[in-house]
PDB file of C-alpha atoms in Angstrom:
ATOM      1  CA  GLU T   1     -39.144 323.924  25.677  1.00  0.00           C
ATOM      2  CA  ILE T   2     -39.253 322.159  29.020  1.00  0.00           C
ATOM      3  CA  VAL T   3     -36.081 320.225  29.851  1.00  0.00           C
ATOM      4  CA  LEU T   4     -36.476 317.159  32.059  1.00  0.00           C
ATOM      5  CA  THR T   5     -33.555 315.923  34.149  1.00  0.00           C
ATOM      6  CA  GLN T   6     -33.747 312.441  35.650  1.00  0.00           C
ATOM      7  CA  SER T   7     -31.714 311.211  38.590  1.00  0.00           C
ATOM      8  CA  PRO T   8     -29.896 309.108  39.323  1.00  0.00           C
ATOM      9  CA  GLY T   9     -28.518 308.052  35.954  1.00  0.00           C
ATOM     10  CA  THR T  10     -28.104 304.503  37.209  1.00  0.00           C
ATOM     11  CA  LEU T  11     -29.660 302.911  40.284  1.00  0.00           C
ATOM     12  CA  SER T  12     -28.322 299.607  41.608  1.00  0.00           C
ATOM     13  CA  LEU T  13     -30.714 297.746  43.886  1.00  0.00           C
ATOM     14  CA  SER T  14     -31.694 294.207  44.837  1.00  0.00           C
ATOM     15  CA  PRO T  15     -35.056 292.499  44.301  1.00  0.00           C
ATOM     16  CA  GLY T  16     -37.404 293.308  47.173  1.00  0.00           C
ATOM     17  CA  GLU T  17     -35.936 296.764  47.738  1.00  0.00           C
ATOM     18  CA  ARG T  18     -37.689 300.062  47.086  1.00  0.00           C
ATOM     19  CA  ALA T  19     -36.702 302.203  44.099  1.00  0.00           C
ATOM     20  CA  ILE T  20     -37.196 305.968  43.991  1.00  0.00           C
ATOM     21  CA  LEU T  21     -36.605 307.701  40.662  1.00  0.00           C
ATOM     22  CA  SER T  22     -36.646 311.457  40.221  1.00  0.00           C
ATOM     23  CA  CYS T  23     -37.641 313.694  37.312  1.00  0.00           C
ATOM     24  CA  ARG T  24     -37.072 317.441  37.582  1.00  0.00           C
ATOM     25  CA  ALA T  25     -38.439 319.943  35.054  1.00  0.00           C
ATOM     26  CA  SER T  26     -36.830 323.240  34.030  1.00  0.00           C
ATOM     27  CA  GLN T  27     -40.214 324.928  34.448  1.00  0.00           C
ATOM     28  CA  SER T  28     -43.565 323.989  35.909  1.00  0.00           C
ATOM     29  CA  VAL T  29     -45.351 321.140  34.092  1.00  0.00           C
ATOM     30  CA  THR T  30     -48.873 322.265  33.223  1.00  0.00           C
ATOM     31  CA  GLY T  31     -51.685 320.246  34.751  1.00  0.00           C
ATOM     32  CA  ARG T  32     -49.309 317.593  36.113  1.00  0.00           C
ATOM     33  CA  TYR T  33     -49.043 316.241  32.553  1.00  0.00           C
ATOM     34  CA  LEU T  34     -46.121 313.983  33.377  1.00  0.00           C
ATOM     35  CA  ALA T  35     -45.808 310.338  32.356  1.00  0.00           C
ATOM     36  CA  TRP T  36     -43.414 307.517  33.177  1.00  0.00           C
ATOM     37  CA  TYR T  37     -42.382 304.728  30.819  1.00  0.00           C
ATOM     38  CA  GLN T  38     -40.437 301.505  31.243  1.00  0.00           C
ATOM     39  CA  GLN T  39     -38.245 300.187  28.441  1.00  0.00           C
ATOM     40  CA  LYS T  40     -36.561 296.807  28.190  1.00  0.00           C
ATOM     41  CA  PRO T  41     -33.932 295.902  25.576  1.00  0.00           C
ATOM     42  CA  GLY T  42     -35.372 295.403  22.100  1.00  0.00           C
ATOM     43  CA  GLN T  43     -38.816 296.606  23.114  1.00  0.00           C
ATOM     44  CA  GLY T  44     -40.809 299.802  22.723  1.00  0.00           C
ATOM     45  CA  PRO T  45     -41.510 301.854  25.838  1.00  0.00           C
ATOM     46  CA  ARG T  46     -44.411 300.750  28.038  1.00  0.00           C
ATOM     47  CA  LEU T  47     -46.588 303.386  29.691  1.00  0.00           C
ATOM     48  CA  LEU T  48     -46.621 303.028  33.480  1.00  0.00           C
ATOM     49  CA  ILE T  49     -47.990 306.307  34.849  1.00  0.00           C
ATOM     50  CA  PHE T  50     -49.840 309.254  33.313  1.00  0.00           C
ATOM     51  CA  ALA T  51     -50.931 312.587  34.767  1.00  0.00           C
ATOM     52  CA  ALA T  52     -48.207 312.208  37.402  1.00  0.00           C
ATOM     53  CA  SER T  53     -49.968 309.633  39.569  1.00  0.00           C
ATOM     54  CA  ASN T  54     -52.396 307.524  37.516  1.00  0.00           C
ATOM     55  CA  ARG T  55     -51.406 303.943  36.751  1.00  0.00           C
ATOM     56  CA  ALA T  56     -51.967 302.798  33.192  1.00  0.00           C
ATOM     57  CA  THR T  57     -54.101 299.747  32.499  1.00  0.00           C
ATOM     58  CA  GLY T  58     -52.538 296.534  33.761  1.00  0.00           C
ATOM     59  CA  ILE T  59     -49.707 298.177  35.714  1.00  0.00           C
ATOM     60  CA  PRO T  60     -49.097 296.550  39.136  1.00  0.00           C
ATOM     61  CA  ASP T  61     -49.790 298.668  42.203  1.00  0.00           C
ATOM     62  CA  ARG T  62     -46.162 298.447  43.316  1.00  0.00           C
ATOM     63  CA  PHE T  63     -45.613 301.269  40.800  1.00  0.00           C
ATOM     64  CA  SER T  64     -46.693 304.710  41.980  1.00  0.00           C
ATOM     65  CA  GLY T  65     -46.124 308.254  40.813  1.00  0.00           C
ATOM     66  CA  SER T  66     -46.241 311.522  42.671  1.00  0.00           C
ATOM     67  CA  GLY T  67     -45.279 315.164  42.386  1.00  0.00           C
ATOM     68  CA  SER T  68     -46.339 318.426  40.827  1.00  0.00           C
ATOM     69  CA  GLY T  69     -44.847 321.631  39.505  1.00  0.00           C
ATOM     70  CA  THR T  70     -41.219 320.829  38.703  1.00  0.00           C
ATOM     71  CA  ASP T  71     -40.541 317.752  40.848  1.00  0.00           C
ATOM     72  CA  PHE T  72     -41.900 314.288  40.153  1.00  0.00           C
ATOM     73  CA  THR T  73     -41.121 310.833  41.514  1.00  0.00           C
ATOM     74  CA  LEU T  74     -41.678 307.262  40.409  1.00  0.00           C
ATOM     75  CA  THR T  75     -41.603 304.765  43.260  1.00  0.00           C
ATOM     76  CA  ILE T  76     -41.435 300.984  42.888  1.00  0.00           C
ATOM     77  CA  SER T  77     -42.309 299.658  46.317  1.00  0.00           C
ATOM     78  CA  ARG T  78     -40.784 296.164  46.130  1.00  0.00           C
ATOM     79  CA  LEU T  79     -38.636 295.376  43.133  1.00  0.00           C
ATOM     80  CA  GLU T  80     -39.407 292.264  41.137  1.00  0.00           C
ATOM     81  CA  PRO T  81     -36.800 290.747  38.762  1.00  0.00           C
ATOM     82  CA  GLU T  82     -38.784 291.961  35.747  1.00  0.00           C
ATOM     83  CA  ASP T  83     -38.613 295.593  36.929  1.00  0.00           C
ATOM     84  CA  PHE T  84     -34.952 296.020  36.040  1.00  0.00           C
ATOM     85  CA  ALA T  85     -35.028 298.213  32.957  1.00  0.00           C
ATOM     86  CA  VAL T  86     -34.646 301.823  31.824  1.00  0.00           C
ATOM     87  CA  TYR T  87     -37.248 304.351  32.966  1.00  0.00           C
ATOM     88  CA  TYR T  88     -38.125 307.616  31.218  1.00  0.00           C
ATOM     89  CA  CYS T  89     -40.286 310.536  32.220  1.00  0.00           C
ATOM     90  CA  GLN T  90     -42.174 312.584  29.610  1.00  0.00           C
ATOM     91  CA  GLN T  91     -43.966 315.924  29.888  1.00  0.00           C
ATOM     92  CA  TYR T  92     -46.859 316.461  27.525  1.00  0.00           C
ATOM     93  CA  GLY T  93     -48.308 319.863  28.515  1.00  0.00           C
ATOM     94  CA  ILE T  94     -51.315 321.336  26.730  1.00  0.00           C
ATOM     95  CA  SER T  95     -49.775 320.937  23.272  1.00  0.00           C
ATOM     96  CA  PRO T  96     -46.484 319.849  21.726  1.00  0.00           C
ATOM     97  CA  PRO T  97     -43.518 319.922  21.827  1.00  0.00           C
ATOM     98  CA  TYR T  98     -43.245 317.021  24.206  1.00  0.00           C
ATOM     99  CA  THR T  99     -39.965 316.211  25.902  1.00  0.00           C
ATOM    100  CA  PHE T 100     -38.383 313.266  27.650  1.00  0.00           C
ATOM    101  CA  GLY T 101     -35.844 312.875  30.391  1.00  0.00           C
ATOM    102  CA  GLN T 102     -32.577 311.160  29.568  1.00  0.00           C
ATOM    103  CA  GLY T 103     -33.558 308.009  31.462  1.00  0.00           C
ATOM    104  CA  THR T 104     -32.637 306.155  34.637  1.00  0.00           C
ATOM    105  CA  ARG T 105     -31.171 302.671  34.317  1.00  0.00           C
ATOM    106  CA  LEU T 106     -32.347 300.391  37.125  1.00  0.00           C
ATOM    107  CA  GLU T 107     -29.908 297.512  37.443  1.00  0.00           C
ATOM    108  CA  ILE T 108     -29.608 294.497  39.699  1.00  0.00           C
ATOM    109  CA  LYS T 109     -27.077 294.941  42.472  1.00  0.00           C
TER     110      LYS T 109
ATOM    111  CA  GLU O   1     -55.854 295.361  22.664  1.00  0.00           C
ATOM    112  CA  VAL O   2     -54.129 298.374  21.152  1.00  0.00           C
ATOM    113  CA  GLN O   3     -51.707 297.383  18.401  1.00  0.00           C
ATOM    114  CA  LEU O   4     -49.403 299.663  16.452  1.00  0.00           C
ATOM    115  CA  VAL O   5     -47.173 298.168  13.769  1.00  0.00           C
ATOM    116  CA  GLU O   6     -44.594 300.314  12.024  1.00  0.00           C
ATOM    117  CA  SER O   7     -43.024 299.574   8.646  1.00  0.00           C
ATOM    118  CA  GLY O   8     -41.045 301.225   5.899  1.00  0.00           C
ATOM    119  CA  GLY O   9     -37.651 301.540   7.521  1.00  0.00           C
ATOM    120  CA  GLY O  10     -34.413 300.427   5.929  1.00  0.00           C
ATOM    121  CA  LEU O  11     -30.949 301.449   4.772  1.00  0.00           C
ATOM    122  CA  VAL O  12     -30.890 304.742   2.886  1.00  0.00           C
ATOM    123  CA  LYS O  13     -28.078 306.914   1.543  1.00  0.00           C
ATOM    124  CA  PRO O  14     -27.633 310.444   2.866  1.00  0.00           C
ATOM    125  CA  GLY O  15     -29.958 312.793   1.008  1.00  0.00           C
ATOM    126  CA  GLY O  16     -32.490 310.062   0.334  1.00  0.00           C
ATOM    127  CA  SER O  17     -36.126 309.810   1.379  1.00  0.00           C
ATOM    128  CA  LEU O  18     -38.326 307.338   3.202  1.00  0.00           C
ATOM    129  CA  ARG O  19     -42.014 307.027   4.008  1.00  0.00           C
ATOM    130  CA  LEU O  20     -42.762 305.269   7.273  1.00  0.00           C
ATOM    131  CA  SER O  21     -46.162 303.725   7.959  1.00  0.00           C
ATOM    132  CA  CYS O  22     -47.975 302.736  11.137  1.00  0.00           C
ATOM    133  CA  ALA O  23     -50.947 300.370  11.067  1.00  0.00           C
ATOM    134  CA  ALA O  24     -53.266 300.796  14.042  1.00  0.00           C
ATOM    135  CA  SER O  25     -55.841 298.389  15.461  1.00  0.00           C
ATOM    136  CA  GLY O  26     -57.693 297.688  18.689  1.00  0.00           C
ATOM    137  CA  PHE O  27     -59.014 301.223  19.170  1.00  0.00           C
ATOM    138  CA  THR O  28     -60.971 303.906  17.309  1.00  0.00           C
ATOM    139  CA  PHE O  29     -58.043 305.371  15.384  1.00  0.00           C
ATOM    140  CA  SER O  30     -59.985 308.362  14.069  1.00  0.00           C
ATOM    141  CA  SER O  31     -60.675 309.581  17.616  1.00  0.00           C
ATOM    142  CA  PHE O  32     -57.067 309.902  18.710  1.00  0.00           C
ATOM    143  CA  SER O  33     -54.224 312.262  18.019  1.00  0.00           C
ATOM    144  CA  MET O  34     -51.072 310.376  17.087  1.00  0.00           C
ATOM    145  CA  MET O  35     -47.360 310.992  17.161  1.00  0.00           C
ATOM    146  CA  TRP O  36     -43.987 309.746  15.959  1.00  0.00           C
ATOM    147  CA  LEU O  37     -40.981 309.374  18.204  1.00  0.00           C
ATOM    148  CA  ARG O  38     -37.500 308.032  17.648  1.00  0.00           C
ATOM    149  CA  GLN O  39     -34.602 306.514  19.525  1.00  0.00           C
ATOM    150  CA  ALA O  40     -31.071 306.625  18.153  1.00  0.00           C
ATOM    151  CA  PRO O  41     -28.891 303.574  18.919  1.00  0.00           C
ATOM    152  CA  GLY O  42     -27.900 303.594  22.578  1.00  0.00           C
ATOM    153  CA  ARG O  43     -29.657 306.915  23.141  1.00  0.00           C
ATOM    154  CA  GLY O  44     -32.819 308.189  24.802  1.00  0.00           C
ATOM    155  CA  LEU O  45     -36.281 308.951  23.462  1.00  0.00           C
ATOM    156  CA  GLU O  46     -37.011 311.920  21.189  1.00  0.00           C
ATOM    157  CA  TRP O  47     -40.431 313.252  20.249  1.00  0.00           C
ATOM    158  CA  VAL O  48     -40.617 313.898  16.489  1.00  0.00           C
ATOM    159  CA  SER O  49     -44.093 314.931  15.387  1.00  0.00           C
ATOM    160  CA  PHE O  50     -47.804 315.079  16.303  1.00  0.00           C
ATOM    161  CA  ILE O  51     -51.059 315.137  14.349  1.00  0.00           C
ATOM    162  CA  THR O  52     -54.585 315.735  15.596  1.00  0.00           C
ATOM    163  CA  SER O  53     -57.344 313.186  15.011  1.00  0.00           C
ATOM    164  CA  ASP O  54     -58.765 315.091  12.029  1.00  0.00           C
ATOM    165  CA  SER O  55     -55.367 316.170  10.614  1.00  0.00           C
ATOM    166  CA  SER O  56     -56.249 319.817  11.229  1.00  0.00           C
ATOM    167  CA  HIS O  57     -53.072 320.494  13.218  1.00  0.00           C
ATOM    168  CA  THR O  58     -49.548 319.169  13.007  1.00  0.00           C
ATOM    169  CA  PHE O  59     -46.490 319.862  15.133  1.00  0.00           C
ATOM    170  CA  TYR O  60     -42.800 319.046  14.676  1.00  0.00           C
ATOM    171  CA  ALA O  61     -39.675 319.101  16.773  1.00  0.00           C
ATOM    172  CA  GLU O  62     -38.023 322.428  15.990  1.00  0.00           C
ATOM    173  CA  SER O  63     -34.804 320.842  14.722  1.00  0.00           C
ATOM    174  CA  LEU O  64     -36.695 318.639  12.248  1.00  0.00           C
ATOM    175  CA  LYS O  65     -39.030 321.168  10.652  1.00  0.00           C
ATOM    176  CA  GLY O  66     -38.946 321.233   6.880  1.00  0.00           C
ATOM    177  CA  ARG O  67     -37.721 317.679   6.327  1.00  0.00           C
ATOM    178  CA  PHE O  68     -40.414 315.666   8.124  1.00  0.00           C
ATOM    179  CA  THR O  69     -44.115 315.497   7.205  1.00  0.00           C
ATOM    180  CA  ILE O  70     -46.693 313.654   9.277  1.00  0.00           C
ATOM    181  CA  SER O  71     -50.037 312.560   7.821  1.00  0.00           C
ATOM    182  CA  ARG O  72     -52.779 310.016   8.411  1.00  0.00           C
ATOM    183  CA  ASP O  73     -55.559 308.160   6.640  1.00  0.00           C
ATOM    184  CA  ASN O  74     -58.392 307.475   9.044  1.00  0.00           C
ATOM    185  CA  SER O  75     -60.192 305.278   6.489  1.00  0.00           C
ATOM    186  CA  ARG O  76     -57.196 302.908   6.564  1.00  0.00           C
ATOM    187  CA  ASN O  77     -56.324 303.318  10.263  1.00  0.00           C
ATOM    188  CA  SER O  78     -52.867 304.399   9.190  1.00  0.00           C
ATOM    189  CA  LEU O  79     -50.296 306.991  10.199  1.00  0.00           C
ATOM    190  CA  PHE O  80     -47.400 308.108   8.020  1.00  0.00           C
ATOM    191  CA  LEU O  81     -44.096 309.958   8.303  1.00  0.00           C
ATOM    192  CA  GLN O  82     -42.355 311.252   5.186  1.00  0.00           C
ATOM    193  CA  ILE O  83     -38.674 311.989   5.774  1.00  0.00           C
ATOM    194  CA  ASN O  84     -36.668 313.837   3.127  1.00  0.00           C
ATOM    195  CA  SER O  85     -33.002 314.833   2.888  1.00  0.00           C
ATOM    196  CA  LEU O  86     -32.021 312.088   5.298  1.00  0.00           C
ATOM    197  CA  ARG O  87     -28.884 312.599   7.389  1.00  0.00           C
ATOM    198  CA  ALA O  88     -26.702 310.217   9.376  1.00  0.00           C
ATOM    199  CA  GLU O  89     -28.123 311.672  12.590  1.00  0.00           C
ATOM    200  CA  ASP O  90     -31.607 310.505  11.557  1.00  0.00           C
ATOM    201  CA  THR O  91     -30.475 306.918  12.123  1.00  0.00           C
ATOM    202  CA  ALA O  92     -32.836 305.583  14.776  1.00  0.00           C
ATOM    203  CA  VAL O  93     -35.750 303.307  15.566  1.00  0.00           C
ATOM    204  CA  TYR O  94     -38.926 305.196  14.731  1.00  0.00           C
ATOM    205  CA  HIS O  95     -42.017 304.485  16.823  1.00  0.00           C
ATOM    206  CA  CYS O  96     -45.610 305.564  16.407  1.00  0.00           C
ATOM    207  CA  ALA O  97     -47.796 306.091  19.458  1.00  0.00           C
ATOM    208  CA  ARG O  98     -51.134 307.400  20.554  1.00  0.00           C
ATOM    209  CA  ALA O  99     -50.783 310.987  21.711  1.00  0.00           C
ATOM    210  CA  PRO O 100     -50.064 312.475  24.102  1.00  0.00           C
ATOM    211  CA  VAL O 101     -49.336 309.291  26.088  1.00  0.00           C
ATOM    212  CA  GLY O 102     -50.111 305.645  25.540  1.00  0.00           C
ATOM    213  CA  SER O 103     -49.077 302.509  23.756  1.00  0.00           C
ATOM    214  CA  TRP O 104     -46.096 302.521  21.412  1.00  0.00           C
ATOM    215  CA  GLY O 105     -45.322 300.269  18.497  1.00  0.00           C
ATOM    216  CA  GLN O 106     -42.155 298.146  18.398  1.00  0.00           C
ATOM    217  CA  GLY O 107     -40.647 300.505  15.882  1.00  0.00           C
ATOM    218  CA  THR O 108     -38.996 300.406  12.472  1.00  0.00           C
ATOM    219  CA  MET O 109     -35.259 300.928  12.038  1.00  0.00           C
ATOM    220  CA  VAL O 110     -33.986 303.665   9.743  1.00  0.00           C
ATOM    221  CA  THR O 111     -30.283 303.603   8.919  1.00  0.00           C
ATOM    222  CA  VAL O 112     -28.738 306.441   6.948  1.00  0.00           C
ATOM    223  CA  SER O 113     -25.336 305.535   5.594  1.00  0.00           C
ATOM    224  CA  SER O 114     -23.383 305.663   2.354  1.00  0.00           C
TER     225      SER O 114
END
């Protein structure tokens, strides 16, 4: 089973700043099958990025994903107030099991 | 618009059973694999189970095998999760989602307590 480790655990930034979130896998993620989700309190996760770098429908272009192999990054170019939330990465390989990182909390500084 | 609405959660005693349901709309349900995930209070996300579009293959998280059964009814655009021998550590919000990535439902809360 692939273990995903996200860093940092908490990121404190101000609106307008750039956020860089990391997701490291214990072994290579097949086919760049890595997704990023955003979760706000009381809500289900919202898909942001799939296949490492593809934005989901309706996701603003300030969100971008990159990486391959074992190292992946989610970048939010200019933080808006609504971007402060918890972010999770997920690997989904060729077949299950799928695994998630433990999350990065993005908070307002 | 993709909509997934879970139901069937509630308060159950240890050792009890529950059947969770997920009603899907806004897409061709029978064309997609589906999955269940859960999130314990204050914790991260955990993948639970997966089923192919035609129910020919199912997968489960290793630690949950034997107690959880995923199924679907494509004629009713519905996904199900049967959970037996419930334990306190099964307490969580259970979400359904299109597999392997996509929209999630809001979830249904399962609380296991005596």
